[in-house]
Amino acid sequence: RAGEMKDGGAEGPTKRTHPAPSLPTDASLYVGSFPFYRRPSELGHFSLDAERRYHGDSRALRYFAPPPIHTSAPDFDLREGYPERYRPRNEEIREGLDHLLRWLLEHRGQLEGGPGWLAGAVVTWRGHLTKLLTTPYERQEGWQLAASRFLGTLYLSEVETPAARAQRLARPPFLRELMYMGYKFEQYMCADTPGGSPDPSGEVNTNVEFCSVLQSQLGTHHLLFSGEMDCTDPKAPSTQPPACYVELKTSKEMHSPGQWRSFYRHKLLKWWAQSFLPGVPRVVAGFRDPAGAVRSLKTFPTMKMFELIRNDREGWNPSVCMNFCAAFLSFVQNTVTQDDPRLVYLFSWEPSGPVTVSVHYDAPYAFLPTWYVDAVTQ
Ligand code: A3P
Ligand code: MG
Ligand code: MG
């Protein structure tokens, strides 16, 4: 059964012509062998500066600079500087795929396999793919993905659900501070130059991002996606991207086996999905106490995360995540039949239900900007 779902967009529930097609997300349907996933390779990168302006270079890339003695307790106060030295990105500005499209516009002539490759590919953000990977296990937050086909290429861009928007606008102060703390940890762990030292005295500006652009393949689906990279390790065994990148995370300090189990079941799944997709080999976590001080650091190699949950009957399985993602991409490929940048197929999902589709024209869902459409159409 799982074999059918893996690449079986033409089989199973997606083939029905009426009622409207939908895709089930139950984990049990996607058990099976791990699908083909090509080792991700980096095609390029770009940076966003403190004013959120695009630059086709690596100026925003930071360098992994952990405290010298990994075994002793670090001395990071994650609440320091809040709120005076916090400049959060304006989340009301919907950027869609714009920054990635700008990179693509400037590099589409240099893609391996030529423009023909792009015509058969899926273009999206890594974060959107992460949400797809974790869908069979997600019980809290739904999602909406807008899809348009243009000159063959399938573009996928997330739409904030009404529930997510309401939550964001009502975000309580403690959650705002918790968000700051995640970024503050990055500041304690990164330097601006290779071999430099972190400088936690500056402001935390979440407009700044370094993004890697990667190419991979899942089953028959060619992928071009971009994701933010927290830092590169100048001392990594391989200094070649994406193997040089390190993902930084914070989490609550754990004291009991039950707390670890819950961490493996829920948070580690998200960490794995986020880093596995772009081939980032390790996640370095800072565990904070209730006062917001990082008490210990721990490295989780991405390829060893599954071992921590493998024997848990209530755990997650990477094959399920990847098989579901492949089935979703087949479902999208078979659904988005019309090639029109103003036409949007909106894929919606809420926990415990299937993925459903609705079709829309122009505002508010169309997301391919005219500057991109016009430039590529020439
Ligand atoms: P944590 O490392 O503590 O999660 P990322 O780890 O993906 O590089 O993100 C950096 C920080 O951004 C996170 O730190 C968290 O503070 C914030 N963040 C990322 N995704 C978030 C989300 N969906 N909701 C709230 N905060 C988020
Ligand atoms: Mg990040
Ligand atoms: Mg991070």
mmCIF file of C-alpha atoms and ligand atoms in Angstrom:
data_model
loop_
_atom_site.group_PDB
_atom_site.id
_atom_site.type_symbol
_atom_site.label_atom_id
_atom_site.label_comp_id
_atom_site.label_asym_id
_atom_site.label_seq_id
_atom_site.Cartn_x
_atom_site.Cartn_y
_atom_site.Cartn_z
ATOM 1 C CA ARG A 1 0.000 0.000 0.000
ATOM 2 C CA ALA A 2 2.763 2.391 0.908
ATOM 3 C CA GLY A 3 4.453 1.496 -2.345
ATOM 4 C CA GLU A 4 1.429 2.838 -4.183
ATOM 5 C CA MET A 5 1.411 6.086 -2.270
ATOM 6 C CA LYS A 6 5.112 6.761 -2.684
ATOM 7 C CA ASP A 7 4.924 7.985 -6.239
ATOM 8 C CA GLY A 8 1.467 6.823 -7.021
ATOM 9 C CA GLY A 9 -0.147 10.151 -7.811
ATOM 10 C CA ALA A 10 -2.011 8.455 -10.622
ATOM 11 C CA GLU A 11 -3.386 5.820 -8.277
ATOM 12 C CA GLY A 12 -5.395 5.832 -5.096
ATOM 13 C CA PRO A 13 -7.484 8.757 -3.955
ATOM 14 C CA THR A 14 -5.959 11.342 -6.292
ATOM 15 C CA LYS A 15 -7.440 9.748 -9.419
ATOM 16 C CA ARG A 16 -11.118 10.217 -8.521
ATOM 17 C CA THR A 17 -12.769 12.828 -10.681
ATOM 18 C CA HIS A 18 -15.719 13.352 -8.314
ATOM 19 C CA PRO A 19 -16.110 14.244 -5.554
ATOM 20 C CA ALA A 20 -13.276 16.814 -5.436
ATOM 21 C CA PRO A 21 -9.887 15.105 -5.114
ATOM 22 C CA SER A 22 -8.191 15.040 -1.734
ATOM 23 C CA LEU A 23 -5.118 13.435 -0.193
ATOM 24 C CA PRO A 24 -5.160 11.550 3.122
ATOM 25 C CA THR A 25 -2.368 12.264 5.591
ATOM 26 C CA ASP A 26 -2.610 9.307 8.014
ATOM 27 C CA ALA A 27 0.905 8.118 8.886
ATOM 28 C CA SER A 28 -0.125 4.470 8.508
ATOM 29 C CA LEU A 29 -0.706 5.000 4.764
ATOM 30 C CA TYR A 30 2.872 6.092 4.161
ATOM 31 C CA VAL A 31 4.816 3.381 5.973
ATOM 32 C CA GLY A 32 7.285 1.718 3.639
ATOM 33 C CA SER A 33 10.849 1.927 2.466
ATOM 34 C CA PHE A 34 12.635 5.265 2.366
ATOM 35 C CA PRO A 35 12.126 6.903 -1.043
ATOM 36 C CA PHE A 36 14.930 8.122 -3.295
ATOM 37 C CA TYR A 37 16.235 11.462 -2.016
ATOM 38 C CA ARG A 38 19.183 12.879 -3.892
ATOM 39 C CA ARG A 39 21.991 14.360 -1.799
ATOM 40 C CA PRO A 40 21.193 18.099 -1.775
ATOM 41 C CA SER A 41 23.696 20.310 -3.552
ATOM 42 C CA GLU A 42 24.036 24.051 -3.122
ATOM 43 C CA LEU A 43 23.386 26.082 -6.270
ATOM 44 C CA GLY A 44 24.062 29.452 -4.679
ATOM 45 C CA HIS A 45 23.084 31.779 -1.868
ATOM 46 C CA PHE A 46 21.890 35.281 -1.034
ATOM 47 C CA SER A 47 21.649 37.593 1.954
ATOM 48 C CA LEU A 48 19.000 39.867 3.426
ATOM 49 C CA ASP A 49 20.337 42.850 5.349
ATOM 50 C CA ALA A 50 19.142 44.731 8.450
ATOM 51 C CA GLU A 51 16.571 46.561 6.287
ATOM 52 C CA ARG A 52 15.502 43.288 4.628
ATOM 53 C CA ARG A 53 17.159 44.257 1.347
ATOM 54 C CA TYR A 54 18.357 41.491 -0.997
ATOM 55 C CA HIS A 55 22.039 41.045 -1.827
ATOM 56 C CA GLY A 56 23.359 38.334 -4.111
ATOM 57 C CA ASP A 57 26.261 37.545 -1.786
ATOM 58 C CA SER A 58 27.095 35.984 1.605
ATOM 59 C CA ARG A 59 27.359 39.168 3.706
ATOM 60 C CA ALA A 60 24.845 37.820 6.250
ATOM 61 C CA LEU A 61 26.633 34.490 6.727
ATOM 62 C CA ARG A 62 27.901 33.996 10.279
ATOM 63 C CA TYR A 63 30.586 31.689 11.613
ATOM 64 C CA PHE A 64 30.065 28.999 14.231
ATOM 65 C CA ALA A 65 32.005 30.062 17.344
ATOM 66 C CA PRO A 66 31.049 27.864 20.325
ATOM 67 C CA PRO A 67 32.531 28.552 23.767
ATOM 68 C CA PRO A 68 36.020 27.001 24.071
ATOM 69 C CA ILE A 69 35.260 24.265 26.595
ATOM 70 C CA HIS A 70 32.255 22.362 25.363
ATOM 71 C CA THR A 71 31.858 20.373 28.556
ATOM 72 C CA SER A 72 31.605 23.173 31.104
ATOM 73 C CA ALA A 73 28.370 25.102 31.494
ATOM 74 C CA PRO A 74 28.086 28.037 29.097
ATOM 75 C CA ASP A 75 27.216 31.462 30.403
ATOM 76 C CA PHE A 76 24.475 32.718 28.080
ATOM 77 C CA ASP A 77 21.689 34.891 29.408
ATOM 78 C CA LEU A 78 19.126 34.637 26.595
ATOM 79 C CA ARG A 79 16.911 37.393 28.019
ATOM 80 C CA GLU A 80 19.693 39.952 28.032
ATOM 81 C CA GLY A 81 18.935 42.891 25.732
ATOM 82 C CA TYR A 82 15.185 42.268 25.587
ATOM 83 C CA PRO A 83 13.312 44.320 24.540
ATOM 84 C CA GLU A 84 15.650 47.305 24.039
ATOM 85 C CA ARG A 85 17.996 45.635 21.588
ATOM 86 C CA TYR A 86 15.394 43.639 19.626
ATOM 87 C CA ARG A 87 14.487 44.621 16.079
ATOM 88 C CA PRO A 88 11.980 41.993 14.949
ATOM 89 C CA ARG A 89 11.127 41.589 11.294
ATOM 90 C CA ASN A 90 7.749 43.021 10.297
ATOM 91 C CA GLU A 91 5.628 39.897 9.953
ATOM 92 C CA GLU A 92 2.795 41.817 8.263
ATOM 93 C CA ILE A 93 4.883 42.038 5.089
ATOM 94 C CA ARG A 94 4.057 39.035 2.918
ATOM 95 C CA GLU A 95 7.178 38.295 0.916
ATOM 96 C CA GLY A 96 5.980 35.057 -0.667
ATOM 97 C CA LEU A 97 8.715 33.589 -2.842
ATOM 98 C CA ASP A 98 10.053 37.026 -3.882
ATOM 99 C CA HIS A 99 13.662 36.755 -2.634
ATOM 100 C CA LEU A 100 14.060 33.257 -4.037
ATOM 101 C CA LEU A 101 12.542 34.390 -7.364
ATOM 102 C CA ARG A 102 15.030 37.242 -7.532
ATOM 103 C CA TRP A 103 17.877 34.754 -7.089
ATOM 104 C CA LEU A 104 16.303 32.474 -9.712
ATOM 105 C CA LEU A 105 15.896 35.317 -12.207
ATOM 106 C CA GLU A 106 19.593 36.110 -11.911
ATOM 107 C CA HIS A 107 20.795 32.492 -12.112
ATOM 108 C CA ARG A 108 18.275 30.601 -14.236
ATOM 109 C CA GLY A 109 20.661 30.588 -17.207
ATOM 110 C CA GLN A 110 23.333 28.777 -15.199
ATOM 111 C CA LEU A 111 21.251 25.905 -13.836
ATOM 112 C CA GLU A 112 22.599 22.429 -14.475
ATOM 113 C CA GLY A 113 20.404 20.763 -17.060
ATOM 114 C CA GLY A 114 19.523 24.174 -18.520
ATOM 115 C CA PRO A 115 16.140 25.903 -18.594
ATOM 116 C CA GLY A 116 14.537 22.551 -19.426
ATOM 117 C CA TRP A 117 15.386 21.350 -15.921
ATOM 118 C CA LEU A 118 13.561 24.260 -14.324
ATOM 119 C CA ALA A 119 10.433 23.603 -16.407
ATOM 120 C CA GLY A 120 10.065 20.227 -14.676
ATOM 121 C CA ALA A 121 10.988 21.363 -11.169
ATOM 122 C CA VAL A 122 9.222 22.451 -7.988
ATOM 123 C CA VAL A 123 10.349 25.823 -6.575
ATOM 124 C CA THR A 124 9.634 26.625 -2.918
ATOM 125 C CA TRP A 125 11.063 27.496 0.515
ATOM 126 C CA ARG A 126 12.672 24.798 2.644
ATOM 127 C CA GLY A 127 10.321 25.755 5.495
ATOM 128 C CA HIS A 128 7.283 24.811 3.384
ATOM 129 C CA LEU A 129 8.779 21.376 2.687
ATOM 130 C CA THR A 130 9.529 20.962 6.415
ATOM 131 C CA LYS A 131 5.822 21.422 7.162
ATOM 132 C CA LEU A 132 4.958 18.784 4.554
ATOM 133 C CA LEU A 133 7.415 16.308 6.066
ATOM 134 C CA THR A 134 5.910 16.618 9.549
ATOM 135 C CA THR A 135 2.245 16.643 8.424
ATOM 136 C CA PRO A 136 1.489 12.923 9.098
ATOM 137 C CA TYR A 137 2.434 13.542 12.766
ATOM 138 C CA GLU A 138 1.125 17.078 13.283
ATOM 139 C CA ARG A 139 -1.846 17.425 15.626
ATOM 140 C CA GLN A 140 -1.976 21.155 16.248
ATOM 141 C CA GLU A 141 -1.346 23.417 13.299
ATOM 142 C CA GLY A 142 -2.829 23.205 9.816
ATOM 143 C CA TRP A 143 -1.389 24.874 6.720
ATOM 144 C CA GLN A 144 -2.274 26.288 3.336
ATOM 145 C CA LEU A 145 -0.002 26.128 0.318
ATOM 146 C CA ALA A 146 -0.700 28.105 -2.841
ATOM 147 C CA ALA A 147 0.476 26.462 -6.068
ATOM 148 C CA SER A 148 0.853 27.960 -9.548
ATOM 149 C CA ARG A 149 2.285 26.424 -12.683
ATOM 150 C CA PHE A 150 4.211 28.781 -14.926
ATOM 151 C CA LEU A 151 6.235 27.709 -17.995
ATOM 152 C CA GLY A 152 6.021 24.183 -16.637
ATOM 153 C CA THR A 153 7.583 24.943 -13.254
ATOM 154 C CA LEU A 154 5.481 24.374 -10.158
ATOM 155 C CA TYR A 155 5.786 27.171 -7.577
ATOM 156 C CA LEU A 156 4.631 26.547 -3.990
ATOM 157 C CA SER A 157 4.145 29.427 -1.548
ATOM 158 C CA GLU A 158 2.640 29.235 1.922
ATOM 159 C CA VAL A 159 -0.434 31.233 2.868
ATOM 160 C CA GLU A 160 -0.867 32.154 6.528
ATOM 161 C CA THR A 161 -4.053 30.463 7.777
ATOM 162 C CA PRO A 162 -6.662 32.652 9.524
ATOM 163 C CA ALA A 163 -5.934 30.716 12.750
ATOM 164 C CA ALA A 164 -2.163 31.313 12.462
ATOM 165 C CA ARG A 165 -2.760 35.001 11.790
ATOM 166 C CA ALA A 166 -5.048 35.332 14.805
ATOM 167 C CA GLN A 167 -2.460 33.566 16.977
ATOM 168 C CA ARG A 168 0.336 35.792 15.709
ATOM 169 C CA LEU A 169 -1.619 38.986 16.358
ATOM 170 C CA ALA A 170 -2.532 37.792 19.857
ATOM 171 C CA ARG A 171 0.973 36.473 20.648
ATOM 172 C CA PRO A 172 1.430 36.839 24.414
ATOM 173 C CA PRO A 173 4.477 38.746 25.729
ATOM 174 C CA PHE A 174 6.167 35.612 27.091
ATOM 175 C CA LEU A 175 6.100 34.038 23.602
ATOM 176 C CA ARG A 176 7.579 37.174 22.035
ATOM 177 C CA GLU A 177 10.420 36.984 24.519
ATOM 178 C CA LEU A 178 10.862 33.270 23.864
ATOM 179 C CA MET A 179 11.247 34.034 20.149
ATOM 180 C CA TYR A 180 13.875 36.645 20.965
ATOM 181 C CA MET A 181 15.753 34.095 23.053
ATOM 182 C CA GLY A 182 16.117 31.740 20.085
ATOM 183 C CA TYR A 183 17.804 34.484 18.080
ATOM 184 C CA LYS A 184 19.855 35.665 21.059
ATOM 185 C CA PHE A 185 21.326 32.163 21.317
ATOM 186 C CA GLU A 186 22.548 32.507 17.723
ATOM 187 C CA GLN A 187 24.290 35.743 18.682
ATOM 188 C CA TYR A 188 26.148 34.004 21.548
ATOM 189 C CA MET A 189 27.209 31.141 19.257
ATOM 190 C CA CYS A 190 28.263 33.015 16.102
ATOM 191 C CA ALA A 191 30.987 35.409 14.998
ATOM 192 C CA ASP A 192 31.019 37.761 12.019
ATOM 193 C CA THR A 193 34.380 36.433 10.783
ATOM 194 C CA PRO A 194 35.894 32.922 10.608
ATOM 195 C CA GLY A 195 37.825 32.445 13.849
ATOM 196 C CA GLY A 196 36.301 35.570 15.387
ATOM 197 C CA SER A 197 34.493 35.832 18.729
ATOM 198 C CA PRO A 198 30.775 36.384 19.294
ATOM 199 C CA ASP A 199 29.730 39.907 20.224
ATOM 200 C CA PRO A 200 26.485 39.808 22.226
ATOM 201 C CA SER A 201 26.486 43.591 22.768
ATOM 202 C CA GLY A 202 24.780 44.483 19.490
ATOM 203 C CA GLU A 203 21.110 44.318 18.626
ATOM 204 C CA VAL A 204 19.200 41.222 17.557
ATOM 205 C CA ASN A 205 17.795 42.074 14.132
ATOM 206 C CA THR A 206 15.725 39.280 12.618
ATOM 207 C CA ASN A 207 15.560 40.971 9.227
ATOM 208 C CA VAL A 208 19.080 39.677 8.617
ATOM 209 C CA GLU A 209 19.246 36.259 6.949
ATOM 210 C CA PHE A 210 21.686 34.178 4.971
ATOM 211 C CA CYS A 211 19.897 31.803 2.600
ATOM 212 C CA SER A 212 21.276 28.821 0.753
ATOM 213 C CA VAL A 213 19.664 27.779 -2.542
ATOM 214 C CA LEU A 214 19.662 24.027 -3.009
ATOM 215 C CA GLN A 215 18.817 21.417 -5.588
ATOM 216 C CA SER A 216 17.624 17.920 -4.814
ATOM 217 C CA GLN A 217 15.221 15.235 -5.990
ATOM 218 C CA LEU A 218 12.539 13.320 -4.099
ATOM 219 C CA GLY A 219 11.310 10.291 -6.022
ATOM 220 C CA THR A 220 10.657 11.689 -9.497
ATOM 221 C CA HIS A 221 10.288 15.262 -8.243
ATOM 222 C CA HIS A 222 13.072 17.723 -9.007
ATOM 223 C CA LEU A 223 13.340 20.326 -6.258
ATOM 224 C CA LEU A 224 14.812 23.812 -6.098
ATOM 225 C CA PHE A 225 14.413 25.334 -2.651
ATOM 226 C CA SER A 226 15.995 27.873 -0.369
ATOM 227 C CA GLY A 227 16.405 27.957 3.376
ATOM 228 C CA GLU A 228 17.997 30.142 6.011
ATOM 229 C CA MET A 229 21.309 28.829 7.333
ATOM 230 C CA ASP A 230 22.198 29.878 10.886
ATOM 231 C CA CYS A 231 25.977 29.624 10.432
ATOM 232 C CA THR A 232 28.891 27.821 8.817
ATOM 233 C CA ASP A 233 31.602 26.013 10.770
ATOM 234 C CA PRO A 234 35.064 27.023 9.545
ATOM 235 C CA LYS A 235 36.410 23.928 11.351
ATOM 236 C CA ALA A 236 33.904 21.457 9.874
ATOM 237 C CA PRO A 237 35.385 18.241 8.398
ATOM 238 C CA SER A 238 33.939 19.369 5.064
ATOM 239 C CA THR A 239 33.932 23.095 4.437
ATOM 240 C CA GLN A 240 31.821 22.517 1.325
ATOM 241 C CA PRO A 241 28.205 23.627 1.577
ATOM 242 C CA PRO A 242 25.783 22.381 2.728
ATOM 243 C CA ALA A 243 27.996 20.075 4.898
ATOM 244 C CA CYS A 244 29.602 23.104 6.586
ATOM 245 C CA TYR A 245 26.342 24.532 7.931
ATOM 246 C CA VAL A 246 25.237 24.219 11.550
ATOM 247 C CA GLU A 247 21.641 24.652 12.695
ATOM 248 C CA LEU A 248 21.234 26.283 16.120
ATOM 249 C CA LYS A 249 18.306 25.578 18.415
ATOM 250 C CA THR A 250 17.213 26.259 21.960
ATOM 251 C CA SER A 251 14.989 24.088 24.097
ATOM 252 C CA LYS A 252 13.883 23.699 27.697
ATOM 253 C CA GLU A 253 16.304 21.892 29.958
ATOM 254 C CA MET A 254 15.101 18.336 30.645
ATOM 255 C CA HIS A 255 15.271 16.454 33.922
ATOM 256 C CA SER A 256 13.374 13.180 33.494
ATOM 257 C CA PRO A 257 13.325 10.333 30.959
ATOM 258 C CA GLY A 258 9.696 11.283 30.249
ATOM 259 C CA GLN A 259 10.741 14.809 29.285
ATOM 260 C CA TRP A 260 13.433 13.461 26.949
ATOM 261 C CA ARG A 261 10.929 11.041 25.381
ATOM 262 C CA SER A 262 8.496 13.884 24.685
ATOM 263 C CA PHE A 263 11.326 15.988 23.239
ATOM 264 C CA TYR A 264 12.319 13.142 20.889
ATOM 265 C CA ARG A 265 8.704 12.612 19.800
ATOM 266 C CA HIS A 266 7.826 16.196 18.997
ATOM 267 C CA LYS A 267 10.666 18.704 18.774
ATOM 268 C CA LEU A 268 13.324 16.399 17.368
ATOM 269 C CA LEU A 269 11.007 15.524 14.442
ATOM 270 C CA LYS A 270 10.881 19.198 13.466
ATOM 271 C CA TRP A 271 14.628 19.602 13.892
ATOM 272 C CA TRP A 272 15.272 16.523 11.772
ATOM 273 C CA ALA A 273 12.910 17.563 8.956
ATOM 274 C CA GLN A 274 14.322 21.086 8.798
ATOM 275 C CA SER A 275 17.960 19.994 8.579
ATOM 276 C CA PHE A 276 17.624 16.747 6.633
ATOM 277 C CA LEU A 277 16.010 18.479 3.628
ATOM 278 C CA PRO A 278 18.975 20.781 2.872
ATOM 279 C CA GLY A 279 21.615 18.279 4.023
ATOM 280 C CA VAL A 280 22.680 20.201 7.120
ATOM 281 C CA PRO A 281 24.651 17.583 9.088
ATOM 282 C CA ARG A 282 24.175 18.767 12.681
ATOM 283 C CA VAL A 283 22.011 20.719 15.059
ATOM 284 C CA VAL A 284 23.641 22.320 18.104
ATOM 285 C CA ALA A 285 21.138 22.811 20.900
ATOM 286 C CA GLY A 286 21.326 25.075 23.910
ATOM 287 C CA PHE A 287 19.219 23.895 26.851
ATOM 288 C CA ARG A 288 17.885 26.761 28.933
ATOM 289 C CA ASP A 289 16.723 26.881 32.549
ATOM 290 C CA PRO A 290 13.476 28.623 33.607
ATOM 291 C CA ALA A 291 15.372 31.901 34.078
ATOM 292 C CA GLY A 292 16.551 31.851 30.438
ATOM 293 C CA ALA A 293 20.179 30.859 31.026
ATOM 294 C CA VAL A 294 21.705 28.233 28.750
ATOM 295 C CA ARG A 295 22.964 25.487 31.059
ATOM 296 C CA SER A 296 24.309 22.995 28.528
ATOM 297 C CA LEU A 297 25.031 22.473 24.842
ATOM 298 C CA LYS A 298 24.457 19.281 22.914
ATOM 299 C CA THR A 299 25.147 18.323 19.307
ATOM 300 C CA PHE A 300 22.595 16.208 17.441
ATOM 301 C CA PRO A 301 23.890 14.760 14.170
ATOM 302 C CA THR A 302 20.950 14.907 11.745
ATOM 303 C CA MET A 303 21.526 11.383 10.455
ATOM 304 C CA LYS A 304 21.475 9.965 14.004
ATOM 305 C CA MET A 305 18.276 11.617 15.234
ATOM 306 C CA PHE A 306 16.024 8.774 14.127
ATOM 307 C CA GLU A 307 18.001 6.333 16.287
ATOM 308 C CA LEU A 308 16.799 8.202 19.372
ATOM 309 C CA ILE A 309 13.144 7.462 18.547
ATOM 310 C CA ARG A 310 13.387 4.254 16.488
ATOM 311 C CA ASN A 311 12.236 1.975 19.344
ATOM 312 C CA ASP A 312 9.356 4.205 20.458
ATOM 313 C CA ARG A 313 6.003 2.888 19.187
ATOM 314 C CA GLU A 314 4.617 6.409 19.405
ATOM 315 C CA GLY A 315 7.598 7.905 17.599
ATOM 316 C CA TRP A 316 8.036 9.209 14.077
ATOM 317 C CA ASN A 317 9.509 7.580 11.024
ATOM 318 C CA PRO A 318 11.536 9.438 8.363
ATOM 319 C CA SER A 319 10.166 7.157 5.602
ATOM 320 C CA VAL A 320 6.614 8.206 6.437
ATOM 321 C CA CYS A 321 7.600 11.886 6.263
ATOM 322 C CA MET A 322 9.358 11.545 2.916
ATOM 323 C CA ASN A 323 6.746 9.205 1.365
ATOM 324 C CA PHE A 324 3.986 11.628 2.320
ATOM 325 C CA CYS A 325 5.914 14.559 0.847
ATOM 326 C CA ALA A 326 6.455 12.646 -2.413
ATOM 327 C CA ALA A 327 2.749 11.709 -2.540
ATOM 328 C CA PHE A 328 1.771 15.328 -1.911
ATOM 329 C CA LEU A 329 4.022 16.560 -4.724
ATOM 330 C CA SER A 330 2.487 13.958 -7.093
ATOM 331 C CA PHE A 331 -0.972 15.097 -5.975
ATOM 332 C CA VAL A 332 -0.030 18.712 -6.739
ATOM 333 C CA GLN A 333 1.523 17.817 -10.104
ATOM 334 C CA ASN A 334 -1.672 16.008 -11.121
ATOM 335 C CA THR A 335 -3.972 18.747 -9.826
ATOM 336 C CA VAL A 336 -2.259 21.881 -11.109
ATOM 337 C CA THR A 337 -2.897 21.222 -14.787
ATOM 338 C CA GLN A 338 -3.275 24.764 -16.152
ATOM 339 C CA ASP A 339 -0.133 26.788 -16.846
ATOM 340 C CA ASP A 340 -1.037 30.307 -15.741
ATOM 341 C CA PRO A 341 0.831 32.505 -13.227
ATOM 342 C CA ARG A 342 -2.436 34.192 -12.173
ATOM 343 C CA LEU A 343 -4.169 30.923 -11.388
ATOM 344 C CA VAL A 344 -3.739 29.511 -7.885
ATOM 345 C CA TYR A 345 -4.604 26.048 -6.639
ATOM 346 C CA LEU A 346 -4.893 26.389 -2.881
ATOM 347 C CA PHE A 347 -4.041 23.225 -0.928
ATOM 348 C CA SER A 348 -5.456 23.313 2.601
ATOM 349 C CA TRP A 349 -4.933 20.974 5.488
ATOM 350 C CA GLU A 350 -6.183 20.793 9.083
ATOM 351 C CA PRO A 351 -5.066 18.079 11.540
ATOM 352 C CA SER A 352 -7.032 14.808 11.358
ATOM 353 C CA GLY A 353 -8.395 15.652 7.902
ATOM 354 C CA PRO A 354 -7.202 15.178 4.309
ATOM 355 C CA VAL A 355 -5.524 17.795 2.088
ATOM 356 C CA THR A 356 -8.206 19.553 0.024
ATOM 357 C CA VAL A 357 -7.999 21.893 -2.988
ATOM 358 C CA SER A 358 -9.745 25.067 -4.131
ATOM 359 C CA VAL A 359 -9.045 27.163 -7.225
ATOM 360 C CA HIS A 360 -8.610 30.946 -7.317
ATOM 361 C CA TYR A 361 -7.733 33.645 -9.821
ATOM 362 C CA ASP A 362 -5.629 36.763 -9.072
ATOM 363 C CA ALA A 363 -5.941 38.532 -5.685
ATOM 364 C CA PRO A 364 -5.570 37.665 -2.920
ATOM 365 C CA TYR A 365 -3.902 34.313 -3.602
ATOM 366 C CA ALA A 366 -1.838 34.858 -6.786
ATOM 367 C CA PHE A 367 1.801 35.165 -5.679
ATOM 368 C CA LEU A 368 4.051 35.238 -8.750
ATOM 369 C CA PRO A 369 5.015 38.926 -9.090
ATOM 370 C CA THR A 370 4.652 40.655 -12.460
ATOM 371 C CA TRP A 371 8.354 41.655 -12.426
ATOM 372 C CA TYR A 372 9.199 37.945 -12.395
ATOM 373 C CA VAL A 373 6.539 36.828 -14.879
ATOM 374 C CA ASP A 374 7.419 39.608 -17.348
ATOM 375 C CA ALA A 375 11.179 39.030 -17.109
ATOM 376 C CA VAL A 376 10.871 35.277 -17.643
ATOM 377 C CA THR A 377 8.305 35.616 -20.445
ATOM 378 C CA GLN A 378 10.565 37.802 -22.647
HETATM 379 P P1 A3P B 1 14.758 28.288 18.514
HETATM 380 O O1 A3P B 1 16.063 27.789 18.035
HETATM 381 O O2 A3P B 1 14.741 28.443 19.969
HETATM 382 O O3 A3P B 1 13.604 27.502 17.978
HETATM 383 P P2 A3P B 1 15.543 28.591 13.483
HETATM 384 O O4 A3P B 1 15.898 27.688 14.606
HETATM 385 O O5 A3P B 1 14.649 27.957 12.490
HETATM 386 O O6 A3P B 1 16.815 29.116 12.896
HETATM 387 O O7 A3P B 1 14.738 29.811 14.090
HETATM 388 C C1 A3P B 1 15.370 30.703 14.978
HETATM 389 C C2 A3P B 1 14.403 31.210 16.015
HETATM 390 O O8 A3P B 1 13.282 31.803 15.396
HETATM 391 C C3 A3P B 1 13.814 30.146 16.889
HETATM 392 O O9 A3P B 1 14.679 29.800 17.898
HETATM 393 C C4 A3P B 1 12.574 30.833 17.424
HETATM 394 O O10 A3P B 1 12.900 31.714 18.458
HETATM 395 C C5 A3P B 1 12.139 31.630 16.228
HETATM 396 N N1 A3P B 1 11.163 30.869 15.473
HETATM 397 C C6 A3P B 1 11.386 30.105 14.395
HETATM 398 N N2 A3P B 1 10.254 29.541 13.952
HETATM 399 C C7 A3P B 1 9.277 29.945 14.772
HETATM 400 C C8 A3P B 1 7.869 29.708 14.857
HETATM 401 N N3 A3P B 1 7.236 28.935 13.978
HETATM 402 N N4 A3P B 1 7.195 30.302 15.866
HETATM 403 C C9 A3P B 1 7.816 31.072 16.742
HETATM 404 N N5 A3P B 1 9.130 31.331 16.718
HETATM 405 C C10 A3P B 1 9.860 30.793 15.752
HETATM 406 MG MG MG B 2 17.600 30.038 11.466
HETATM 407 MG MG MG B 3 18.082 27.828 14.301
#
